[in-house]
Amino acid sequence: MEKYTLEYYQESADYISERITERPKIAIILGSALGGVADRVEYKITISYKDIPNMLQSTAPAHKGEYVFGKIGQQPVMIASGRFHHYEGYSYEQLAGPIRIMKLLGIETLIVTNAAGAVNLDYKVGDIMLIEDHIKLNGHSPMRGPNIDELGPRFFDCTHIYKPELLALARSRANALNLNDILQQGVYYFCPGPNFETPAEIRAIRILGGDAVGMSTVTETLTAAHCGIDVLGLSMITNMAAGVTSDLLSGQDVIDTGKKTAGIAADFICDIVKHLGGGGKAYSEGHAPQEFS
Ligand code: HPA
């Protein structure tokens, strides 16, 4: 079969749909150290990436490599426990695959999470940043190559990639959970890694308008924007970015620090999921979140 076509992704989606009992409309991609969200899922069905035809394989540390289907509260969810990054060797085009499979499974709302370094000097380690927008000036688009018209148009809008209504819902839930001390809202700047950035790069990113920096997420959100999936993005601030303090950066420190705040983040994410509307849509009237009963 020709790679990266609708049929190619459909084969993966069919394999998954034959193994699940209910089709969720909400998906969550777990970043480094956020595995705890999957532990909060009930009635679990787990599908290993290894068994899915045409699927990418997780190689990054602290990324498991499986989908977990089940329920958070009353909401059916699909959780990607383990994501894919350009630094693993995947092309930007390949990184579109998992999101397209979600689309074919019927996902309407995607919550993306990641670990990120703080560029904004008002942020502190342990903060959670709601992603309001992103900057990706390097590398090309995951939508490069033949367009799949059934999924979305060749040229597509990116004005509201991070759905304002979902941001409003997240802010109101943070308020209800007394998380305002650690809640930030800002711009995620994509650096492909696997190296951490240099201090000069971080100073440049600050001038360009980045508040946090990380190595994931934007290929997923661009693919979601193309095929009409709404996105909410959350960055766990695991470190101050390079040069902000005299500390050197290490991947292990990022994971260890992430684990310390992962419980709060996981509770926050599950609470947001419970307050999304039944169809996964957070909004029917104005910005008011629907209660899901
Ligand atoms: N830079 C890039 N990616 C990251 C960082 C960082 O400082 N922290 C966690 N992921």
XYZ file of N, CA, C and O and ligand atoms in Angstrom, residues 32 87 114-119 188-197 202 205 212-216 236-242 249-251 254-255, ligand 1:
158
model
N 6.247 13.905 28.451
C 7.163 13.298 29.412
C 6.592 13.440 30.822
O 6.128 14.503 31.195
N 13.068 14.566 16.661
C 14.442 14.187 17.038
C 14.655 12.680 17.080
O 15.783 12.200 17.071
N 2.926 18.592 27.367
C 4.369 18.430 27.164
C 5.131 18.972 28.366
O 4.558 19.643 29.224
N 6.421 18.643 28.403
C 7.340 19.269 29.354
C 8.020 20.396 28.600
O 8.322 20.254 27.415
N 8.239 21.524 29.257
C 8.833 22.659 28.553
C 9.728 23.456 29.497
O 9.570 23.407 30.721
N 10.658 24.175 28.898
C 11.524 25.064 29.663
C 10.947 26.471 29.653
O 10.397 26.914 28.636
N 11.085 27.178 30.776
C 10.531 28.540 30.846
C 11.498 29.542 30.233
O 12.667 29.622 30.622
N 10.986 30.298 29.270
C 11.726 31.406 28.666
C 11.294 32.706 29.360
O 12.093 33.601 29.607
N 4.161 28.840 23.045
C 5.101 27.709 23.040
C 5.988 27.834 21.814
O 5.496 27.927 20.692
N 7.277 27.832 22.038
C 8.222 27.953 20.926
C 8.815 26.575 20.659
O 9.388 25.950 21.549
N 8.672 26.114 19.424
C 9.148 24.772 19.070
C 10.611 24.791 18.652
O 11.005 25.512 17.733
N 11.433 24.006 19.347
C 12.811 23.739 18.926
C 12.925 22.234 18.750
O 12.523 21.491 19.649
N 13.436 21.752 17.626
C 13.329 20.311 17.358
C 14.176 19.415 18.266
O 13.880 18.227 18.395
N 15.235 19.956 18.928
C 16.070 19.111 19.776
C 16.862 18.116 18.924
O 16.905 18.236 17.709
N 17.445 17.055 19.521
C 17.373 16.686 20.932
C 18.279 17.514 21.846
O 18.231 17.350 23.051
N 19.105 18.367 21.268
C 19.891 19.245 22.133
C 18.956 20.251 22.802
O 17.956 20.672 22.211
N 19.287 20.597 24.035
C 18.620 21.773 24.603
C 19.185 23.000 23.886
O 20.200 22.933 23.208
N 18.532 24.118 24.065
C 18.909 25.323 23.327
C 20.139 25.959 23.969
O 20.490 25.672 25.110
N 17.864 31.123 23.536
C 16.764 31.439 24.467
C 16.520 32.949 24.509
O 15.374 33.406 24.508
N 14.622 33.732 21.411
C 13.233 33.240 21.498
C 12.387 34.193 22.349
O 11.232 34.481 22.040
N 7.659 29.680 26.543
C 8.174 28.379 26.953
C 8.704 27.699 25.704
O 8.266 27.994 24.587
N 9.664 26.782 25.907
C 10.297 26.137 24.754
C 10.249 24.624 24.934
O 10.398 24.122 26.044
N 9.999 23.920 23.828
C 9.940 22.469 23.906
C 10.114 21.828 22.544
O 10.173 22.519 21.520
N 10.196 20.480 22.567
C 10.585 19.721 21.362
C 9.432 18.938 20.744
O 9.678 18.022 19.954
N 8.208 19.259 21.108
C 7.099 18.420 20.617
C 5.902 19.283 20.233
O 6.022 20.486 20.013
N 4.000 21.649 30.975
C 4.474 21.582 32.361
C 5.858 22.217 32.372
O 6.761 21.750 31.663
N 6.029 23.242 33.146
C 7.332 23.913 33.181
C 8.260 23.109 34.102
O 8.097 23.106 35.328
N 9.203 22.403 33.487
C 10.080 21.499 34.254
C 11.425 22.128 34.572
O 12.186 21.587 35.372
N 11.744 23.228 33.921
C 13.050 23.877 34.148
C 12.999 25.292 33.608
O 12.165 25.609 32.775
N 13.904 26.124 34.112
C 14.105 27.423 33.471
C 14.991 27.138 32.258
O 15.898 26.296 32.325
N 14.718 27.786 31.141
C 15.452 27.495 29.900
C 16.929 27.845 30.041
O 17.333 28.544 30.981
N 17.714 27.366 29.094
C 19.181 27.492 29.154
C 19.612 28.940 29.396
O 19.100 29.865 28.769
N 21.362 21.903 31.898
C 20.119 21.147 31.675
C 20.421 19.674 31.436
O 21.384 19.337 30.760
N 19.558 18.820 32.001
C 19.686 17.389 31.713
C 18.304 16.792 31.517
O 17.337 17.197 32.173
N 18.243 15.849 30.593
C 16.967 15.198 30.284
C 16.398 14.498 31.506
O 15.191 14.512 31.744
N 14.735 16.912 33.802
C 13.430 17.324 33.264
C 12.374 16.284 33.640
O 11.280 16.615 34.129
N 12.716 14.999 33.454
C 11.749 13.939 33.761
C 11.476 13.901 35.276
O 10.328 13.835 35.718
N 14.062 23.021 26.059
C 13.475 22.207 25.158
N 12.647 21.225 25.512
C 12.395 21.051 26.812
C 12.958 21.870 27.806
C 13.831 22.913 27.401
O 14.388 23.679 28.208
N 12.492 21.428 29.006
C 11.660 20.385 28.741
N 11.599 20.153 27.418
